[in-house]
Coordinates of N, CA and C in Angstrom, one line a residue:
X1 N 5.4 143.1 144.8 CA 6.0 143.1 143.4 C 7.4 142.8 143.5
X2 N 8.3 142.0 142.5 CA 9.3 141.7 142.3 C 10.0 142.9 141.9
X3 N 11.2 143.3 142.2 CA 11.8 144.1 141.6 C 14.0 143.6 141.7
X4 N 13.8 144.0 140.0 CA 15.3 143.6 139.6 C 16.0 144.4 139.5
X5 N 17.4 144.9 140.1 CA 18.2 145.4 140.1 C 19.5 144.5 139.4
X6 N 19.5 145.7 137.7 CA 20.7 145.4 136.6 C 21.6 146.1 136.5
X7 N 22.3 145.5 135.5 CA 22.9 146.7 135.0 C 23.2 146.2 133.4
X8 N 23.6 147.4 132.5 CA 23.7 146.6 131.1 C 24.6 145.9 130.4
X9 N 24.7 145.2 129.8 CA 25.1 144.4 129.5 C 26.2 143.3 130.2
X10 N 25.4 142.7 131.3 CA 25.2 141.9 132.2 C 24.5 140.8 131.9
X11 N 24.6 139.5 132.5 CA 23.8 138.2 132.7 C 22.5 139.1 133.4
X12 N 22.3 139.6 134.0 CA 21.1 140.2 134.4 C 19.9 140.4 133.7
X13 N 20.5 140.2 132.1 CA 19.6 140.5 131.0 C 18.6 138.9 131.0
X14 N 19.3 137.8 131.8 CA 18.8 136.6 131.8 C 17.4 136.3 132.3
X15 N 17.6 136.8 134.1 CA 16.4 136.9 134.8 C 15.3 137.5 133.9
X16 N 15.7 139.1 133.8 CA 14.9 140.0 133.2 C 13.7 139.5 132.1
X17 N 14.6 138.2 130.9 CA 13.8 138.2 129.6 C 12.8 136.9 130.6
X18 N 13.5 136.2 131.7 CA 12.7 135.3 132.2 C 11.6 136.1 132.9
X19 N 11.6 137.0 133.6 CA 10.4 137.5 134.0 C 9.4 137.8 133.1
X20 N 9.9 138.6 132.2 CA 9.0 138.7 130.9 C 8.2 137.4 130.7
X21 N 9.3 136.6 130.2 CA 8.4 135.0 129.6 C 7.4 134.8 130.8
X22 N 7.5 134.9 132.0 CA 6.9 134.2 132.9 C 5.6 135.4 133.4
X23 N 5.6 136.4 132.6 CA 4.3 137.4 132.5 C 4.1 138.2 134.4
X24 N 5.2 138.3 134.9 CA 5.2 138.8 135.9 C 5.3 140.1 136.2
X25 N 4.9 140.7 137.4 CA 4.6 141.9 137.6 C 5.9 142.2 138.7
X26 N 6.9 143.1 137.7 CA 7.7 143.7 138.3 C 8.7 145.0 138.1
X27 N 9.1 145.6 139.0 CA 9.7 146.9 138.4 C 11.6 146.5 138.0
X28 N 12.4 147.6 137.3 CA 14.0 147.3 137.2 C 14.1 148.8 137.7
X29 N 15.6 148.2 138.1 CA 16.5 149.4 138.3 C 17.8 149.5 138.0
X30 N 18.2 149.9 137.5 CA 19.8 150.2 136.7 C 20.4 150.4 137.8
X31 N 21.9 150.0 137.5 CA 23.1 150.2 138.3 C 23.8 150.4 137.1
X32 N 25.1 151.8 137.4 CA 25.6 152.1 136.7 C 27.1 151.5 137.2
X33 N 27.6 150.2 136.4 CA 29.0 150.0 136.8 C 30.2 151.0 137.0
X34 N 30.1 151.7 136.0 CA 31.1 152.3 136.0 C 31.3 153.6 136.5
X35 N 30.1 153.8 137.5 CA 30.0 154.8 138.4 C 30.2 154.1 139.6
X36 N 30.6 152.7 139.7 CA 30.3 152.6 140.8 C 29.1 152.1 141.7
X37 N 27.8 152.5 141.4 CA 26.9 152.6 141.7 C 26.8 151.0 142.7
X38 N 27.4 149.8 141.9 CA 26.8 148.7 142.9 C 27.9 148.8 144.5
X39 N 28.9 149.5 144.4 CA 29.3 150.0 145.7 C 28.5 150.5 146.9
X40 N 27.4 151.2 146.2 CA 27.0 152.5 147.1 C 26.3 151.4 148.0
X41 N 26.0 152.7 149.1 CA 25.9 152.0 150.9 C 24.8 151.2 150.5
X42 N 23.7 151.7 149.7 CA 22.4 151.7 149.7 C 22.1 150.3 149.1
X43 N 23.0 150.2 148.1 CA 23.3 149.0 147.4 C 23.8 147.6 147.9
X44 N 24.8 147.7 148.5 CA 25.9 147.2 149.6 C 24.3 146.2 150.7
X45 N 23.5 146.9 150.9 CA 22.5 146.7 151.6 C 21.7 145.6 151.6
X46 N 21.6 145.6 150.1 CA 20.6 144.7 150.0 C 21.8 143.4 149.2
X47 N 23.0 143.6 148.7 CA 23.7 142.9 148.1 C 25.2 143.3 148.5
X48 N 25.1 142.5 149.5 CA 26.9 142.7 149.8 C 27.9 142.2 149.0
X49 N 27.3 141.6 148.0 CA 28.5 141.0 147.3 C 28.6 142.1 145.6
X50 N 28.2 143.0 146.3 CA 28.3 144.2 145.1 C 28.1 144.1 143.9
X51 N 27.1 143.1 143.7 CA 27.1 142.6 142.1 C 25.5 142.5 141.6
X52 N 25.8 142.4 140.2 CA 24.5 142.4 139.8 C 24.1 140.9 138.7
X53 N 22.7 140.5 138.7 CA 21.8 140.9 138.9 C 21.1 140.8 140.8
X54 N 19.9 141.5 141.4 CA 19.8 141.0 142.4 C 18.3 141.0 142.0
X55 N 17.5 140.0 143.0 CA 16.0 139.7 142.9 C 15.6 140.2 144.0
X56 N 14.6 141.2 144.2 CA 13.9 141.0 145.5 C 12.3 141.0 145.5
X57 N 12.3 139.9 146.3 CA 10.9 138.8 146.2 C 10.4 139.4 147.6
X58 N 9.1 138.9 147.8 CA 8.3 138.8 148.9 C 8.9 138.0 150.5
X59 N 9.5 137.0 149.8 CA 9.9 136.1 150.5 C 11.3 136.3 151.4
X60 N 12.1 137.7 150.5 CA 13.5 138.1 150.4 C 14.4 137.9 149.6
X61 N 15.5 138.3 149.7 CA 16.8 138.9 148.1 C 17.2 137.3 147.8
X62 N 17.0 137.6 146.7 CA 18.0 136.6 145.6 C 19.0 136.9 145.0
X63 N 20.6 136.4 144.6 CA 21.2 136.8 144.5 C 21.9 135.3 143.5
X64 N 22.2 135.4 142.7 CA 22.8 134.6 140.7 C 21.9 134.1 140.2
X65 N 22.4 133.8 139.4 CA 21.6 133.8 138.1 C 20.8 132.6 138.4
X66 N 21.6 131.4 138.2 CA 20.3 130.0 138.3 C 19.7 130.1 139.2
X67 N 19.8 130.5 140.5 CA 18.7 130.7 141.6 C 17.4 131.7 141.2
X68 N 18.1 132.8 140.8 CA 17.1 133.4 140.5 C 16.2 132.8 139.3
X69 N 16.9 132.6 138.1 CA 15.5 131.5 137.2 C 15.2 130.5 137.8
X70 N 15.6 129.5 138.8 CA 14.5 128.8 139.2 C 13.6 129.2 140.2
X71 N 13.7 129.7 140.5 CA 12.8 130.5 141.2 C 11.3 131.2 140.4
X72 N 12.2 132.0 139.4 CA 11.1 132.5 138.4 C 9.9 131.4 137.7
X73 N 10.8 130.3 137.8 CA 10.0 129.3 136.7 C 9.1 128.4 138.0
X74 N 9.6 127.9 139.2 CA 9.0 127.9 140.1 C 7.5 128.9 140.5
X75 N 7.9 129.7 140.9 CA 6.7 131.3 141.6 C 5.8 131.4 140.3
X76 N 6.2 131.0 138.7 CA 5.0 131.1 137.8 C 5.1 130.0 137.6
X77 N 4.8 128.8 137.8 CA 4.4 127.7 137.2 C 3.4 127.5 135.6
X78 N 2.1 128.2 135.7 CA 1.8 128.6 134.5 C 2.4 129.0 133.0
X79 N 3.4 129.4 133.3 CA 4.6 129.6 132.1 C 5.1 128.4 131.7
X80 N 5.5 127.5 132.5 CA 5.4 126.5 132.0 C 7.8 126.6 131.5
X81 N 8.1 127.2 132.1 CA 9.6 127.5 132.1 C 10.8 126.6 132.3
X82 N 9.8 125.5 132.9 CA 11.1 124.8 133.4 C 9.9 123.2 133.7
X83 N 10.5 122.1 133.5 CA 10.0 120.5 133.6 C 9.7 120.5 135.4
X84 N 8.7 121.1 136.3 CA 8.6 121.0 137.5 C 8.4 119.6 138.0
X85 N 7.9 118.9 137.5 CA 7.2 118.0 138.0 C 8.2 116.9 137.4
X86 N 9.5 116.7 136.4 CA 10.3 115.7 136.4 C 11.9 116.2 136.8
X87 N 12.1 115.8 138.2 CA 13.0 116.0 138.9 C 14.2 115.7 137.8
X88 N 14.6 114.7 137.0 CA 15.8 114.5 136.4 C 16.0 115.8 135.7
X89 N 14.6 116.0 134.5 CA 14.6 117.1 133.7 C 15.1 118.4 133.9
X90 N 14.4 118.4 135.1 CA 14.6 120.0 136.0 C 16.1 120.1 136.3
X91 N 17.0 119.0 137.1 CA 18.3 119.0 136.9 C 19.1 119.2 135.7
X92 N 18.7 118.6 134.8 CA 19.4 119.2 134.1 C 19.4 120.5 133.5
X93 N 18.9 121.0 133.5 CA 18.0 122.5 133.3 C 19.2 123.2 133.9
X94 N 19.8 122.4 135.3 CA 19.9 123.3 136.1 C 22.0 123.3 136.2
X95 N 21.6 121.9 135.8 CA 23.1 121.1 135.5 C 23.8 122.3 133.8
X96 N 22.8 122.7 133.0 CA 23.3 123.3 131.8 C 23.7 124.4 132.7
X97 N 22.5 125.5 133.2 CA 22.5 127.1 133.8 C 23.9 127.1 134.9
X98 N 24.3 126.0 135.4 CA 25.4 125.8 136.5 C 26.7 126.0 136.1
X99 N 26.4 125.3 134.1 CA 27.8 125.3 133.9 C 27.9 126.7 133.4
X100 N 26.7 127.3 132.6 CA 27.0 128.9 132.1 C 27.6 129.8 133.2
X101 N 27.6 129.3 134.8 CA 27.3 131.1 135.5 C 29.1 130.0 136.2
X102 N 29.4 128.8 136.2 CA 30.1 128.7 136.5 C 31.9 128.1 136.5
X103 N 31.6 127.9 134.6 CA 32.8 127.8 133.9 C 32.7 129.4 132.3
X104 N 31.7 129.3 131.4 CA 31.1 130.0 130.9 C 31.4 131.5 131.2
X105 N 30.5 131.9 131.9 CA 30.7 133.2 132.4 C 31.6 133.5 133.0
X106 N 32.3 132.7 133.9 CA 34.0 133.1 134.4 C 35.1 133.0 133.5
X107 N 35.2 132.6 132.4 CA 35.9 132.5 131.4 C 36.3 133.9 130.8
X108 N 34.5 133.9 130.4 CA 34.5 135.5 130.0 C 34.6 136.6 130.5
X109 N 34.9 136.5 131.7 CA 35.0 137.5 133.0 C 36.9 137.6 132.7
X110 N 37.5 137.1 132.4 CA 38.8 137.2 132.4 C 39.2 137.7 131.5
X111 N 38.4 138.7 130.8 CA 38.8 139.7 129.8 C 38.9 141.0 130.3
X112 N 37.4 141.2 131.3 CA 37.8 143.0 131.4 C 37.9 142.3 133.3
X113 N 38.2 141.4 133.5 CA 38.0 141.5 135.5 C 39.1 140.5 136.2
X114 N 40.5 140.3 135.6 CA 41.1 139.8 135.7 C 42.0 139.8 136.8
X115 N 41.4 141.1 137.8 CA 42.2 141.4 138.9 C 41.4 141.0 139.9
X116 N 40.4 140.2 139.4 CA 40.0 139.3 140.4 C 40.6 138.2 141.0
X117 N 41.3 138.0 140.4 CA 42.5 136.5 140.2 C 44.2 136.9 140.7
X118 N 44.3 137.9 139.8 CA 45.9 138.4 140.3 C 45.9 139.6 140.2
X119 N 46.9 140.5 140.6 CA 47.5 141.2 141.2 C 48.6 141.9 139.8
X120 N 49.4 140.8 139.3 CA 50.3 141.2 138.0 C 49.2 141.2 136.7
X121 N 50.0 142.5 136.6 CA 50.1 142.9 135.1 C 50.3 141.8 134.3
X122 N 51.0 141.2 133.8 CA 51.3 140.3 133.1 C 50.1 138.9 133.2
X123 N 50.0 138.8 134.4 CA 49.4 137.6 134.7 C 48.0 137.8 134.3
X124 N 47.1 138.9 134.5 CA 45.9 139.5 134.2 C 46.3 139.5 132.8
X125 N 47.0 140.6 131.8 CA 47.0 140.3 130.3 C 47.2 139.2 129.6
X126 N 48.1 138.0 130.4 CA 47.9 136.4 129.9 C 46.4 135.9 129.7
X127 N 45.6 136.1 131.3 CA 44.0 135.7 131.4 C 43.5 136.5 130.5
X128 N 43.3 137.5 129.4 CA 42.8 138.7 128.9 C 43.1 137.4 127.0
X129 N 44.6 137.2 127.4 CA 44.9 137.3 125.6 C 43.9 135.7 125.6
X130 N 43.8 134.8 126.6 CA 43.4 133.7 126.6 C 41.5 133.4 126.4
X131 N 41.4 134.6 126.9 CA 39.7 134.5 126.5 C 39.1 133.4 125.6
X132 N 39.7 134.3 124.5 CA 39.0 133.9 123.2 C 39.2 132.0 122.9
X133 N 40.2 131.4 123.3 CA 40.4 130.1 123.5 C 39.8 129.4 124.3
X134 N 39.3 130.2 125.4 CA 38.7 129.4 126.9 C 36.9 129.5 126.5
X135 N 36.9 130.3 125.7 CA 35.1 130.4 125.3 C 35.0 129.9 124.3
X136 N 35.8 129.8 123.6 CA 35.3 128.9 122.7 C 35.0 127.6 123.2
X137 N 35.9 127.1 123.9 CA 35.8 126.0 124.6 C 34.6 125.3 125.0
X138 N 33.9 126.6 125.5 CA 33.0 126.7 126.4 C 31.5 126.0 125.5
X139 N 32.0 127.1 124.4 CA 31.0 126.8 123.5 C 31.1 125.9 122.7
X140 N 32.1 125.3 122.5 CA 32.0 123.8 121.4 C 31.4 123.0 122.2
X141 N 31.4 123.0 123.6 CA 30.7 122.0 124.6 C 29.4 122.1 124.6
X142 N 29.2 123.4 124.7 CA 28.0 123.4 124.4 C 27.0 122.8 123.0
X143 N 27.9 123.0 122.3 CA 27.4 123.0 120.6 C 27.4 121.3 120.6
X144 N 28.2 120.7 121.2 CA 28.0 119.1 121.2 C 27.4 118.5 121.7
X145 N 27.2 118.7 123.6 CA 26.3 118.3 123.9 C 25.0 119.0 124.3
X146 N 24.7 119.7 123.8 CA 23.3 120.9 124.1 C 22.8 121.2 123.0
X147 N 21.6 121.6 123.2 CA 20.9 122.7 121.7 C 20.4 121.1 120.8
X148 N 19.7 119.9 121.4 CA 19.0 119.0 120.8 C 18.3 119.4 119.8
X149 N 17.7 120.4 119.4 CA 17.0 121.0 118.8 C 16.8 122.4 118.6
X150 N 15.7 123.2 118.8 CA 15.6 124.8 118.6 C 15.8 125.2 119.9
X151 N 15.7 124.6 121.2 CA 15.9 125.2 122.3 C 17.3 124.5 122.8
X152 N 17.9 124.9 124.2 CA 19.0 124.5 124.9 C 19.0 123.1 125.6
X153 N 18.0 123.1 126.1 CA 18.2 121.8 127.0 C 16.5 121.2 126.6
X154 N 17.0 120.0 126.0 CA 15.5 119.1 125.7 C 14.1 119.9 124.5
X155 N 13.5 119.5 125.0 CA 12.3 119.7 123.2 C 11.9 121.2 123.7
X156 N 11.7 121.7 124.8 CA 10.8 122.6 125.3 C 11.6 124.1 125.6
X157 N 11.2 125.3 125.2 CA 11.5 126.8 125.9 C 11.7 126.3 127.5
X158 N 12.7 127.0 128.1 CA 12.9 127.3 129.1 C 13.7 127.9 130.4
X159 N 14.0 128.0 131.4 CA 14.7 129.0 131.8 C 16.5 129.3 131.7
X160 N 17.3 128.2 130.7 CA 18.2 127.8 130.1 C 18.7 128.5 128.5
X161 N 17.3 129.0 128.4 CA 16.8 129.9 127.0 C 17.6 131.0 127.2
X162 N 16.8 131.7 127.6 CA 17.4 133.5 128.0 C 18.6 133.5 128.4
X163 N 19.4 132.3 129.3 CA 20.5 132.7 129.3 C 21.6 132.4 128.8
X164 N 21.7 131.2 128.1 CA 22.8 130.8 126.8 C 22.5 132.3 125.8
X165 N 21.0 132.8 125.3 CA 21.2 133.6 124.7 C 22.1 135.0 125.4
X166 N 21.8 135.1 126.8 CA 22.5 136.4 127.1 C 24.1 136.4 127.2
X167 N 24.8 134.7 127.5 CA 26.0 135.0 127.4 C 26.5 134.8 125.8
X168 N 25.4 134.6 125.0 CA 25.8 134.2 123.6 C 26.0 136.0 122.8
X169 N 25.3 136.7 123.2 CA 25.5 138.2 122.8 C 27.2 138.1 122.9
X170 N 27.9 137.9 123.7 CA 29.4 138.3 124.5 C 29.9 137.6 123.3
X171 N 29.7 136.7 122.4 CA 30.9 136.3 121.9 C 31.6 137.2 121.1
X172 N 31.4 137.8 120.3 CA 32.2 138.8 119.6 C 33.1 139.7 120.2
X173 N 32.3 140.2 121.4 CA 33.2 140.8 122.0 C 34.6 140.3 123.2
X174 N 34.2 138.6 122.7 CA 35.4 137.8 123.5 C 36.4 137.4 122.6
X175 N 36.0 137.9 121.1 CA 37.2 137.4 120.2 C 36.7 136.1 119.4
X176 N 35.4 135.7 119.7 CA 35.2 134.3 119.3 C 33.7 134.5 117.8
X177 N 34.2 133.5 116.9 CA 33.5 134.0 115.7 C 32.6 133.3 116.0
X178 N 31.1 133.7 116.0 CA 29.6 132.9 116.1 C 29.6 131.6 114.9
X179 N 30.2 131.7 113.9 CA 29.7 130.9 112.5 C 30.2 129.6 113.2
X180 N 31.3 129.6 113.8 CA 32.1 128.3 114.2 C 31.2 127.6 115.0
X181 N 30.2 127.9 115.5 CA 29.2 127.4 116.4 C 28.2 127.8 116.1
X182 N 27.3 127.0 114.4 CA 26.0 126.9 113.9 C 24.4 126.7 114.8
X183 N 24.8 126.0 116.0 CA 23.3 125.8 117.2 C 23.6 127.0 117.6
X184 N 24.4 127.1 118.3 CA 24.5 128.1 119.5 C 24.3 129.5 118.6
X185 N 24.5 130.0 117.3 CA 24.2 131.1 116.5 C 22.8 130.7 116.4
X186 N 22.1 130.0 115.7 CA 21.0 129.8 115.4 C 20.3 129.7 116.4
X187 N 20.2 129.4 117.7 CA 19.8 130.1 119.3 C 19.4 131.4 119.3
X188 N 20.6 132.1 118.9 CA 20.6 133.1 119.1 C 19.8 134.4 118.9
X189 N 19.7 133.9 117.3 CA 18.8 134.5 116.6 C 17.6 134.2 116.9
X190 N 17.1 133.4 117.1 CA 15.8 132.9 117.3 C 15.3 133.5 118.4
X191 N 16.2 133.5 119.8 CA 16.0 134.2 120.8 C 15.9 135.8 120.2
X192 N 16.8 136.4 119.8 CA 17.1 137.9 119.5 C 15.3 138.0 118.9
X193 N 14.1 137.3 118.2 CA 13.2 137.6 117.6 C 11.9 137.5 118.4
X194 N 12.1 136.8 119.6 CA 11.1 137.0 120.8 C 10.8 137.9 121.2
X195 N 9.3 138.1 121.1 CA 9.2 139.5 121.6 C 9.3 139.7 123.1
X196 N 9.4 138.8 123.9 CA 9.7 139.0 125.5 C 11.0 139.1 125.5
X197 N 12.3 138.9 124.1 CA 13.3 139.5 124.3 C 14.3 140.5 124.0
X198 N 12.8 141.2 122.8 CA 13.1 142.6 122.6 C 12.5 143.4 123.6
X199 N 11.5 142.9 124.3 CA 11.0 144.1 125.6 C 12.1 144.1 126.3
X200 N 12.7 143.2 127.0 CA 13.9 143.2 127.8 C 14.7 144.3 127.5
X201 N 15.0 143.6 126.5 CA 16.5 144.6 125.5 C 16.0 146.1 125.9
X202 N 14.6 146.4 125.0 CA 14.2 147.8 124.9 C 14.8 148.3 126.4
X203 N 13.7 148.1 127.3 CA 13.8 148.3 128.7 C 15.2 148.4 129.1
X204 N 16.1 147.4 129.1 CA 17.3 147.7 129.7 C 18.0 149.0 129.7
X205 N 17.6 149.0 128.0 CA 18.7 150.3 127.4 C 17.7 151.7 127.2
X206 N 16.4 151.4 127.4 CA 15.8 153.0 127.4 C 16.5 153.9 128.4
X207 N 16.3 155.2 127.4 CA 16.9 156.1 128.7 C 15.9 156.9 129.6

């Protein structure tokens, strides 16, 4: 059995709705950030890089996000998650999920994790007041060249889905207004009404 170690309100919520979509049999486990928890020895173990989400497969640990969805869309092929069989397609899939975990999501990381970068006070609350200008960014790019239609990348659902929607939850709380970006809101929602993306949800946050 697969089993995912999260935490909430995390990209982690990405894998998670993709496991769902891809009807697979596996357990979660919470990490509590703010305890610390992805510190602990036990943790540290299987993920030295103290972070979440982590995958662990049959095969052994996976560790970010695009690896882990293609993987998922890969190991269930029957879902049908991702264009297997057209190499261009599949790249881009992978060319979109590349730019979310690695302009995207670090953007938005410069709000509450800025001491990842520097040391000053000042220099961290410059990266803090700048957010809301750097994601938007993020997302006009996206809004121009992505979201062809009801999904993110090209005609079809897939593993590019769940996670434009999971960093699309964050906008508000980066300062940036959803209306200004009509696809990427209307994604959103559409995603928010999936039922493999309210199980997720539920799940995450049951106590």
């Amino acid at each position: 059995m697969l089993k995912l170690y999260y935490a909430q309100n995390t990209c982690s919520l990405a894998s998670h709705i993709a496991l769902e979509d891809a009807g697979a049999e596996f357990s979660i486990h919470r990490l509590n950030i703010a305890a610390n928890e992805h510190h602990a020895l036990a943790y540290l173990a299987i993920n030295p890089k103290a972070r979440v989400p982590t995958l662990v497969t049959p095969s052994g640990i996976l560790t970010e996000t695009p690896a882990m969805l293609a993987y998922i869309a890969q190991t269930f092929p029957q879902a049908e998650l991702a264009p297997l069989n057209d190499p261009y397609a599949f790249a881009k899939i992978q060319e979109f999920n590349s730019y979310l975990a690695s302009t995207l999501h670090v953007a938005h990381a410069h709000r509450m994790r800025g001491n990842r970068w520097a040391d000053d006070e000042n220099a961290i609350l410059a990266m803090k007041k700048k957010v809301p200008e750097t994601v938007s960014a993020c997302f006009a790019y996206i809004e121009s060249e992505f979201l062809p239609g009801q999904f993110a990348v090209g005609d079809s659902y897939s593993i590019a889905d769940p996670y434009l929607f999971t960093l699309a939850t964050w906008m508000e709380g980066d300062g940036v207004d959803p209306s200004r970006f009509p696809k990427v809101y209307a994604h959103r929602e559409m995603m928010r009404a999936r039922p493999t993306v309210q199980k997720a949800l539920h799940d995450q946050f049951a106590d």
